[in-house]
Each structure stands twice: as C-alpha cells, then as structure tokens.
Short mmCIF file of C-alpha atoms in Angstrom, two decimals:
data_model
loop_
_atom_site.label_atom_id
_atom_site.label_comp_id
_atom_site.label_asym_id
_atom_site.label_seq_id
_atom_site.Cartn_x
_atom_site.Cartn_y
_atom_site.Cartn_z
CA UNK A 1 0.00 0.00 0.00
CA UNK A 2 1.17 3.27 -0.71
CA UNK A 3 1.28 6.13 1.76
CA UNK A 4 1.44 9.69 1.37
CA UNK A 5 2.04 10.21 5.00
CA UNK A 6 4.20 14.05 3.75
CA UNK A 7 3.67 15.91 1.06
CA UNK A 8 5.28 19.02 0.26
CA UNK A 9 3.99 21.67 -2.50
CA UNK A 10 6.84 23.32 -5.24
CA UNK A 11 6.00 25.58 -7.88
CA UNK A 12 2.46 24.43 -8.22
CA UNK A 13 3.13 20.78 -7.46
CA UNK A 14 3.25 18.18 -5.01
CA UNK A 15 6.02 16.22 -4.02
CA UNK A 16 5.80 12.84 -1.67
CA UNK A 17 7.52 12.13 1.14
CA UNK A 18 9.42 9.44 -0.56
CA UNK A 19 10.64 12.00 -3.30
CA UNK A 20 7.61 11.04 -6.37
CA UNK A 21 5.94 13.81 -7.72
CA UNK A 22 2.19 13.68 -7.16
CA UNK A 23 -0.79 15.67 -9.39
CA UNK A 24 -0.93 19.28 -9.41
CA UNK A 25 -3.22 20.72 -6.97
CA UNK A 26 -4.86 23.24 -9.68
CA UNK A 27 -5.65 22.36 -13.39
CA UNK A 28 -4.13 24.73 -16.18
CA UNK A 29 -5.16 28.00 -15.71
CA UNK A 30 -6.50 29.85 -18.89
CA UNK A 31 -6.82 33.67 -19.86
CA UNK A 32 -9.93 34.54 -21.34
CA UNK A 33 -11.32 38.25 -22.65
CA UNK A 34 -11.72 40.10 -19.60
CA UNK A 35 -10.33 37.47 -17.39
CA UNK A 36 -6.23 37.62 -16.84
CA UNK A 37 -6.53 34.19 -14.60
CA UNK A 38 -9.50 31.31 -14.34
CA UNK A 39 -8.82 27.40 -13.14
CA UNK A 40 -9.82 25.28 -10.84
CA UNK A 41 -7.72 24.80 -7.39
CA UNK A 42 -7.96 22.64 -4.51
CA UNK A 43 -5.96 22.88 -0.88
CA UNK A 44 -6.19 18.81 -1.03
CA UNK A 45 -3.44 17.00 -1.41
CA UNK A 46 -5.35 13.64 -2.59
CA UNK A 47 -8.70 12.40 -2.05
CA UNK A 48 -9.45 9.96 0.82
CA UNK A 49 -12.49 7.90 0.49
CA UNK A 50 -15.08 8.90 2.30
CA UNK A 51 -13.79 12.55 2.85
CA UNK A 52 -15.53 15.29 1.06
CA UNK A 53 -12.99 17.76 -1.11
CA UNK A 54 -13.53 21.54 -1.94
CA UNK A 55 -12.96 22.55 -5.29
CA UNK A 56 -12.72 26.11 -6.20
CA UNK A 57 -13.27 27.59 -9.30
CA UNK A 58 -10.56 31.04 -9.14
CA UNK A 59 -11.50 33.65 -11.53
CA UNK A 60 -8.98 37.19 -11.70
CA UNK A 61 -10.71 39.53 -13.88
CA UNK A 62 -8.79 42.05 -15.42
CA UNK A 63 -8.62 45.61 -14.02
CA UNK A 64 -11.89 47.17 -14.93
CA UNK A 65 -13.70 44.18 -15.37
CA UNK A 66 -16.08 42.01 -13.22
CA UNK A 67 -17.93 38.36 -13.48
CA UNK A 68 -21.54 37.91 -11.93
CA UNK A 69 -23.01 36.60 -8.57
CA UNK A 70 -25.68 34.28 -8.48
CA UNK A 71 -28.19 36.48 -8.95
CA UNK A 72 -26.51 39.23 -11.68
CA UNK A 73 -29.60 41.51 -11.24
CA UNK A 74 -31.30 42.82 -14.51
CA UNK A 75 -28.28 42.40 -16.67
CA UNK A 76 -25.52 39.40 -16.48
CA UNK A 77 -25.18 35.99 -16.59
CA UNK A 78 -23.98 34.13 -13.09
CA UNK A 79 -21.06 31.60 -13.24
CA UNK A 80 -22.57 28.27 -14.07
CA UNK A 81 -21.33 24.85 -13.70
CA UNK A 82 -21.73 21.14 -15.23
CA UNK A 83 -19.58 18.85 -13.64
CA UNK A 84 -18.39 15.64 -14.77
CA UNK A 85 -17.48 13.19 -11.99
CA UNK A 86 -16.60 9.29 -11.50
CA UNK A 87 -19.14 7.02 -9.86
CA UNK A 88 -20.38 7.93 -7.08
CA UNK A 89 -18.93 11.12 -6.29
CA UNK A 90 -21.58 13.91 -5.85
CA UNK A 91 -21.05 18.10 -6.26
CA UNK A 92 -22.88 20.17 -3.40
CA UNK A 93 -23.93 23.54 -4.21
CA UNK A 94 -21.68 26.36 -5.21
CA UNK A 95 -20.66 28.11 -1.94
CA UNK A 96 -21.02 32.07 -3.62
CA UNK A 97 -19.40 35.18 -1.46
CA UNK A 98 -21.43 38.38 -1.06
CA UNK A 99 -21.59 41.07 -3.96
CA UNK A 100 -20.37 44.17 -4.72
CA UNK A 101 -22.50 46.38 -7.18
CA UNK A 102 -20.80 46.74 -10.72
CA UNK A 103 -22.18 48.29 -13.94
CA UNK A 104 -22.58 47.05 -17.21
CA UNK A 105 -23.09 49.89 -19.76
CA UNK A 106 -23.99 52.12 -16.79
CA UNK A 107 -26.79 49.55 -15.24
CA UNK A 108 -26.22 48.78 -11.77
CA UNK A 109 -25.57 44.92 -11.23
CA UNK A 110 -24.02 42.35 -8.88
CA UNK A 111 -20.98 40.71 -8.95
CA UNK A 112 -16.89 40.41 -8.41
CA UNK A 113 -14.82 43.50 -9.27
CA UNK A 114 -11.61 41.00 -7.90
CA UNK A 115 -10.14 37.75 -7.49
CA UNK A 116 -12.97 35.44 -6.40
CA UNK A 117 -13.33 31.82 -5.34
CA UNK A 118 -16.45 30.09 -5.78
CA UNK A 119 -16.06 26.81 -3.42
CA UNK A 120 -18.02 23.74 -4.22
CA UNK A 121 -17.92 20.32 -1.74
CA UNK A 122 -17.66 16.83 -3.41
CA UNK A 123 -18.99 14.09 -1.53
CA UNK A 124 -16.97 11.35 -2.00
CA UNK A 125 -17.84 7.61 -1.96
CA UNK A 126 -16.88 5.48 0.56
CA UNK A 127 -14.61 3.08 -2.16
CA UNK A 128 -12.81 3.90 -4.61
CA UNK A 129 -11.12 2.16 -7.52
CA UNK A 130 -7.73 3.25 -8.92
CA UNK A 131 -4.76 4.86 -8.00
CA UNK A 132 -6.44 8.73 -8.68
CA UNK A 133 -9.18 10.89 -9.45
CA UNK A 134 -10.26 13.01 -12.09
CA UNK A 135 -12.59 15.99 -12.06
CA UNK A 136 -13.64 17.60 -15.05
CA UNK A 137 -16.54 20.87 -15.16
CA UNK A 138 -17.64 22.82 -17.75
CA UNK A 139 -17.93 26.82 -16.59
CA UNK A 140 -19.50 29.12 -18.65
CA UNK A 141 -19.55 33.34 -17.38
CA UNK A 142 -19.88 36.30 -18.28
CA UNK A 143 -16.88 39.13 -17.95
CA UNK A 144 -18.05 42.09 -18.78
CA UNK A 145 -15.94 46.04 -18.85
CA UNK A 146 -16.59 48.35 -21.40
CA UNK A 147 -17.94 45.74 -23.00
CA UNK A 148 -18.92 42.05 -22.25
CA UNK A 149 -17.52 38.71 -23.27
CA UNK A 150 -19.37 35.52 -22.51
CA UNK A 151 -16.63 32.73 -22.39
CA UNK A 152 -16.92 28.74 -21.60
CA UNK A 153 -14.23 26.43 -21.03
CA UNK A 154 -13.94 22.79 -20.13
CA UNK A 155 -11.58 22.91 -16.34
CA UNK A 156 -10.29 19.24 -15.80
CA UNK A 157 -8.09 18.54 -12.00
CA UNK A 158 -6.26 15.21 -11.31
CA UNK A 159 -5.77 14.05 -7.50
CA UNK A 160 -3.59 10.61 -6.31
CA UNK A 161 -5.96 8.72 -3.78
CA UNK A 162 -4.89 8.41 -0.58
CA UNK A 163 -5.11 4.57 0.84
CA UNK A 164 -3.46 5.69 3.92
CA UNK A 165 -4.71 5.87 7.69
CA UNK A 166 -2.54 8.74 7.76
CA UNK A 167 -4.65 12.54 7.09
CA UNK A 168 -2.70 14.67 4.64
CA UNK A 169 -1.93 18.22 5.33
CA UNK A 170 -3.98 20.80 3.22
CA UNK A 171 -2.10 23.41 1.18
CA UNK A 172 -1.87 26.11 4.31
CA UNK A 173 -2.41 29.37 1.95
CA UNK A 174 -5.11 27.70 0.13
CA UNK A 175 -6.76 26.43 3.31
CA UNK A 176 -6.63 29.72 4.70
CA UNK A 177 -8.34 31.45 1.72
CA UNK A 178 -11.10 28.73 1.37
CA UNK A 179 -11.78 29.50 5.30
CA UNK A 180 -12.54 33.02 4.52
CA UNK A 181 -14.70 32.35 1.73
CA UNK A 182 -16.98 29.99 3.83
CA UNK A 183 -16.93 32.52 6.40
CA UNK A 184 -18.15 35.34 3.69
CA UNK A 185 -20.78 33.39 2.74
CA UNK A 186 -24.28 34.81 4.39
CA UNK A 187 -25.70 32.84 7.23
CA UNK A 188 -29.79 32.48 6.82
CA UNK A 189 -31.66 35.26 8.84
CA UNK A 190 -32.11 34.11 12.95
CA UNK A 191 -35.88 32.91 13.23
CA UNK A 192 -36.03 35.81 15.99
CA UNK A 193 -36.53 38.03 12.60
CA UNK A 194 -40.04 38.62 10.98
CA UNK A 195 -39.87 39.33 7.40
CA UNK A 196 -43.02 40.25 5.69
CA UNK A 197 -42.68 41.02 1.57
CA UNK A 198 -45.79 43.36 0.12
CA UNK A 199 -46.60 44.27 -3.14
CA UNK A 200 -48.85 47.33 -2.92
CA UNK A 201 -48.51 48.09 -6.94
CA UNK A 202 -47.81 45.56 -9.82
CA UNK A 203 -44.23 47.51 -9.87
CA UNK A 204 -43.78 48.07 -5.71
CA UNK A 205 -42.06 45.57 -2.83
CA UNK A 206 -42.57 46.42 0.35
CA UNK A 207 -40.08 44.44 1.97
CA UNK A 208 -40.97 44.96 5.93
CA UNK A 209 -38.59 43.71 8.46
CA UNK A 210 -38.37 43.40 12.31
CA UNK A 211 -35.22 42.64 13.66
CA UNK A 212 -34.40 42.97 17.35
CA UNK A 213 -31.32 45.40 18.56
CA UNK A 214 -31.50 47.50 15.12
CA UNK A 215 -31.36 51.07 15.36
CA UNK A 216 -32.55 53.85 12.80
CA UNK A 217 -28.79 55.16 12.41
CA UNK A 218 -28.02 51.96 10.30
CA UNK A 219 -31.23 52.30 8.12
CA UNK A 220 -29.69 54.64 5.41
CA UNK A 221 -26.88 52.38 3.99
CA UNK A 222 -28.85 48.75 4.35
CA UNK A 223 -29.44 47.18 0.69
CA UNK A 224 -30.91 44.29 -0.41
CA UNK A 225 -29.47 41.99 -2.91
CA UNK A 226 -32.29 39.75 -4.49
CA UNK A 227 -31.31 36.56 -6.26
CA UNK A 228 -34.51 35.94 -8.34
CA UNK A 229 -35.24 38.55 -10.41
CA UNK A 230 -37.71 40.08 -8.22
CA UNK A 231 -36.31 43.13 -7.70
CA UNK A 232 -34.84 45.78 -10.03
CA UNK A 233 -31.05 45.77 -9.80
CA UNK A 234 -30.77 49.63 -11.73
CA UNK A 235 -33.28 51.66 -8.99
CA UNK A 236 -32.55 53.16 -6.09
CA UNK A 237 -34.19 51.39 -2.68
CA UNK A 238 -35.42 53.42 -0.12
CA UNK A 239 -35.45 52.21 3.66
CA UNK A 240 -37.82 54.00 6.54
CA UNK A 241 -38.84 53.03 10.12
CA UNK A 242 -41.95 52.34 10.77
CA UNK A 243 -41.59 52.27 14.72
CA UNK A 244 -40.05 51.75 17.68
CA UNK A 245 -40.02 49.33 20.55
CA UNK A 246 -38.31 45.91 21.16
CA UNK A 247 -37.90 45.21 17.54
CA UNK A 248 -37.70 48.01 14.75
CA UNK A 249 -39.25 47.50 12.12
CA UNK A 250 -37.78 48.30 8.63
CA UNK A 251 -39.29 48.93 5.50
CA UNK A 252 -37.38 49.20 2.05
CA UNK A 253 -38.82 49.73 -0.79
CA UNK A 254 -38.20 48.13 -3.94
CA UNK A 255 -38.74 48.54 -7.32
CA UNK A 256 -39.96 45.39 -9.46
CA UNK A 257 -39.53 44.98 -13.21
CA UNK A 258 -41.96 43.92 -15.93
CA UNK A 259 -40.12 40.65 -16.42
CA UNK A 260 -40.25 39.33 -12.55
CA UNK A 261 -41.09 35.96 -12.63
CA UNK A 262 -45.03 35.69 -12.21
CA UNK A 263 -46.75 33.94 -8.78
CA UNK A 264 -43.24 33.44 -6.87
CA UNK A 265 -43.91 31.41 -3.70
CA UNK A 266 -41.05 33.72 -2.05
CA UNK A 267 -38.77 36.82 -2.06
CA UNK A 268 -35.31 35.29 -1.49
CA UNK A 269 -31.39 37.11 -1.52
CA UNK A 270 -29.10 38.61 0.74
CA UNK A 271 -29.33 41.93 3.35
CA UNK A 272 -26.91 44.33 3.29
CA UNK A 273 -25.95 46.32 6.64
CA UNK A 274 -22.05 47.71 6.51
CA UNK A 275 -21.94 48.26 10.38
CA UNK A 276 -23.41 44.51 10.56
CA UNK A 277 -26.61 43.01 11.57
CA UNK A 278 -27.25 43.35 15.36
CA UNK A 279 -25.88 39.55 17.16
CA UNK A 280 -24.26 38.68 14.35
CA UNK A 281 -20.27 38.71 13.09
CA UNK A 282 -21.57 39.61 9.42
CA UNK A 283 -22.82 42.48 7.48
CA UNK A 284 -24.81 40.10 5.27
CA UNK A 285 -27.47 37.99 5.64
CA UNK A 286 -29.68 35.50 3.14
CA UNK A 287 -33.49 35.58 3.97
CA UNK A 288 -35.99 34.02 1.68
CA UNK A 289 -39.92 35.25 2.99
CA UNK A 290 -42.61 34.01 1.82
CA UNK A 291 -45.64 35.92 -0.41
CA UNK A 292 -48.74 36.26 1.78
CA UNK A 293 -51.23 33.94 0.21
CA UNK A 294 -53.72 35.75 -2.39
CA UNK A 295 -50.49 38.70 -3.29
CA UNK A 296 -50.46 37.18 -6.86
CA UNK A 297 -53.95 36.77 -7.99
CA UNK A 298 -53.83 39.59 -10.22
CA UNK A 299 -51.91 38.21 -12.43
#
C-alpha cells in the first residue's frame, strides 16, 4: 500500500515524502477576454475515500472588469457549472461570497470586481477504484468592462488517492483562503426576525422587516441583494422606520420589473448592513420570505 504520509507543494506541485511527484493541486489556468486568470484549485493534497474535497473555481478579472453573482440583477449571466465526476462522487452547491454592485453599460448589477473563489464540496464515496481521481466541469460566465464577453471552457483537475490511515496536510495558503470564503458566505436570517414582503402596486415591494437590537442610524446604507429577479437591480431602494419598541421595524422599498417571474412562492437574496446586523459577526445575511397567500392573484 502506498502512503502519502508528507507531502510538500513546489511551484504548483506536489512532491511525496518518498521524493515522487504527485498531481498538481490546480488544473491549467487559462486567460480569457476580460479574465487575466480562471482554473480550478484545490488545498487537497489527494482524495481519501469517504472525505468530502472543496474545489474552487478562481476567476482574476482584469482591471476594470467584473464576473456575476448568483443572482446578476437585470443584466448578467452568473457563473454556471456542469460537472463531470466518477461514480459515485456527488457536487454540493456552489458556496457564492457576497456582492459588490458593478455596472454594465452604466446599469447597476451584482458581482466580483476581484479575485474570487467560488467553493463547491464533493462528496466522495466510501470506495474507490484506482490509484487517482479526475474531475472535469464545464464553466461558462460572463466578464463584462466596457464591454462584455461571454466565455466557456472545459476545467479538468487530477488528484492521487490516498489509501493511507494517515490525514494529509492541506495546502496552508489555500486552506486559509477557502476559510474566509466559507466565512463570507451569508448565514440564513435568525428565526427571531419577521420578514413580511408586500406588493402594494404591480411595480412596488414592500419588503418589511423586524429585527431585534436595530437602530434607525443603520437604516440609510442597508441594501438588499435579491437573487430571483424580483427586484430591479438599476433603482434606487429606499429604507424607513416604521416604529419603535423591542424590535424596529424596517421597510425598504423596492422597485420590481416587468419581467419578474409571475406567482413566486417567495422573495429570497441577501441583506446588506455595513456596520453589521445586530448579534451577528456579518454584514450580510440570506433571507428568503414568503408571499402572503392571495399577493399574486392579479396576475
């Protein structure tokens, strides 16, 4: 049996204890209009059976330039992914870090102005045949400047197995910038919070919020960042209290385009406060309410 019991990393990749060199940790990395670096990395150095792996997909844009969050707003196309594993191996979802607001031919949108790492989990099986592992995706984006460029490419990342009883360290830089990404990533709202979406006008959400411990001072700079085309990504939002007491309760307004997908079941995305949310270590937070029953009848 073989064991990979040390492995150390040079210039991109991996050495074994016993002096072999192992698989990259990061398939070829390829430059693309608007994009001066995109591959896929890993901080594994194998795959153990039975242990999940995170896979990143890295995308650099080039200065000027940005890619799209999950939800891109009214213009842009998010980073998508078809992946292309052995038996048995299984991709969670795409892990996405908050947005910043870019604009495409003046329109406001969301997305990454900077180097970004989308994280995604693979469940692994329990056996495995063969000496290594193979993943292979197909990503397809949208980088877009003065102008935009839609690019696809087919990412493929090798891995040795690891047989051993022995854990293998994870490449320490890597590790540490995977960390932070998990950490960005917004936590669901506390159940403590009562959200409460209205639609007073065909091209209106009310978006009404009581949260405990927030004050009025924090109102002017909270956003919202929807994720399902609900809300109009180009017009300005407008928060106001509504009271006081035990629990303030917010109200931003929202503008809602023609093309908002008809009879949603729920208003879902991520809350913006820059001095963060009161109890919690982040300024963002992902809430999904539901649509009072009867709000969509009209249409």
């Amino acid at each position: 049996m073989t064991k990979f019991a040390t492995v150390i990393f040079i210039a991109g990749n991996l050495l074994s204890y016993d002096g072999s060199w192992l698989s990259a940790a990061e398939s070829a990395a390829k430059t693309m209009p608007g994009i001066s670096r995109i591959q896929l990395v890993t901080d594994a150095a194998a795959v153990t059976p039975g242990e999940s792996i995170t896979v990143a997909l890295l995308i650099e844009p080039l200065p000027g330039h940005h890619t799209y969050w999950r939800g891109p707003g009214i213009v842009g196309v998010a980073t998508r992914f078809e992946w292309s594993l052995p038996p048995g191996f299984s991709p969670g979802e795409v892990l996405w870090p908050p947005p910043q607001k870019v604009l495409m031919a003046g329109i406001t949108a969301y997305g990454y102005k900077n180097r970004t790492m989308l994280l995604t989990e693979i469940r692994t099986p329990k056996t495995i045949e063969g000496s290594e592992v193979t993943f292979n995706v197909k990503c397809a984006w949208m980088a877009c400047g003065k102008s935009c460029h839609p690019g696809v490419a087919d990412f493929s990342l090798t891995l040795p197995l690891n047989r051993s009883e022995t854990p293998l360290a994870k490449d320490a830089p890597l590790a540490a910038e995977f960390a932070k990404v998990r950490q960005s990533v917004p936590r669901h709202a506390p159940s403590t919070w009562k959200i409460t979406p209205r639609l007073p006008s065909p091209d209106q959400i009310q978006l009404d919020l009581e949260i405990p411990g927030l004050t009025p001072a924090s109102l002017p700079s909270i956003s919202f960042y929807c994720y399902d085309l609900q809300v109009n990504s180009d017009e300005a939002q407008h928060p106001a209290v509504l009271g006081e007491g035990e629990a303030e309760t917010l109200r931003l307004t929202l503008v809602r385009p023609d093309f908002a997908p008809r009879s949603p079941a729920a208003i879902s995305g991520v809350l913006h406060c820059p001095g963060g949310w009161p109890g919690l270590d982040s300024p963002y937070v992902e809430i999904s309410a539901p649509w009072p029953e009867g709000t969509f009848t009209h249409e």
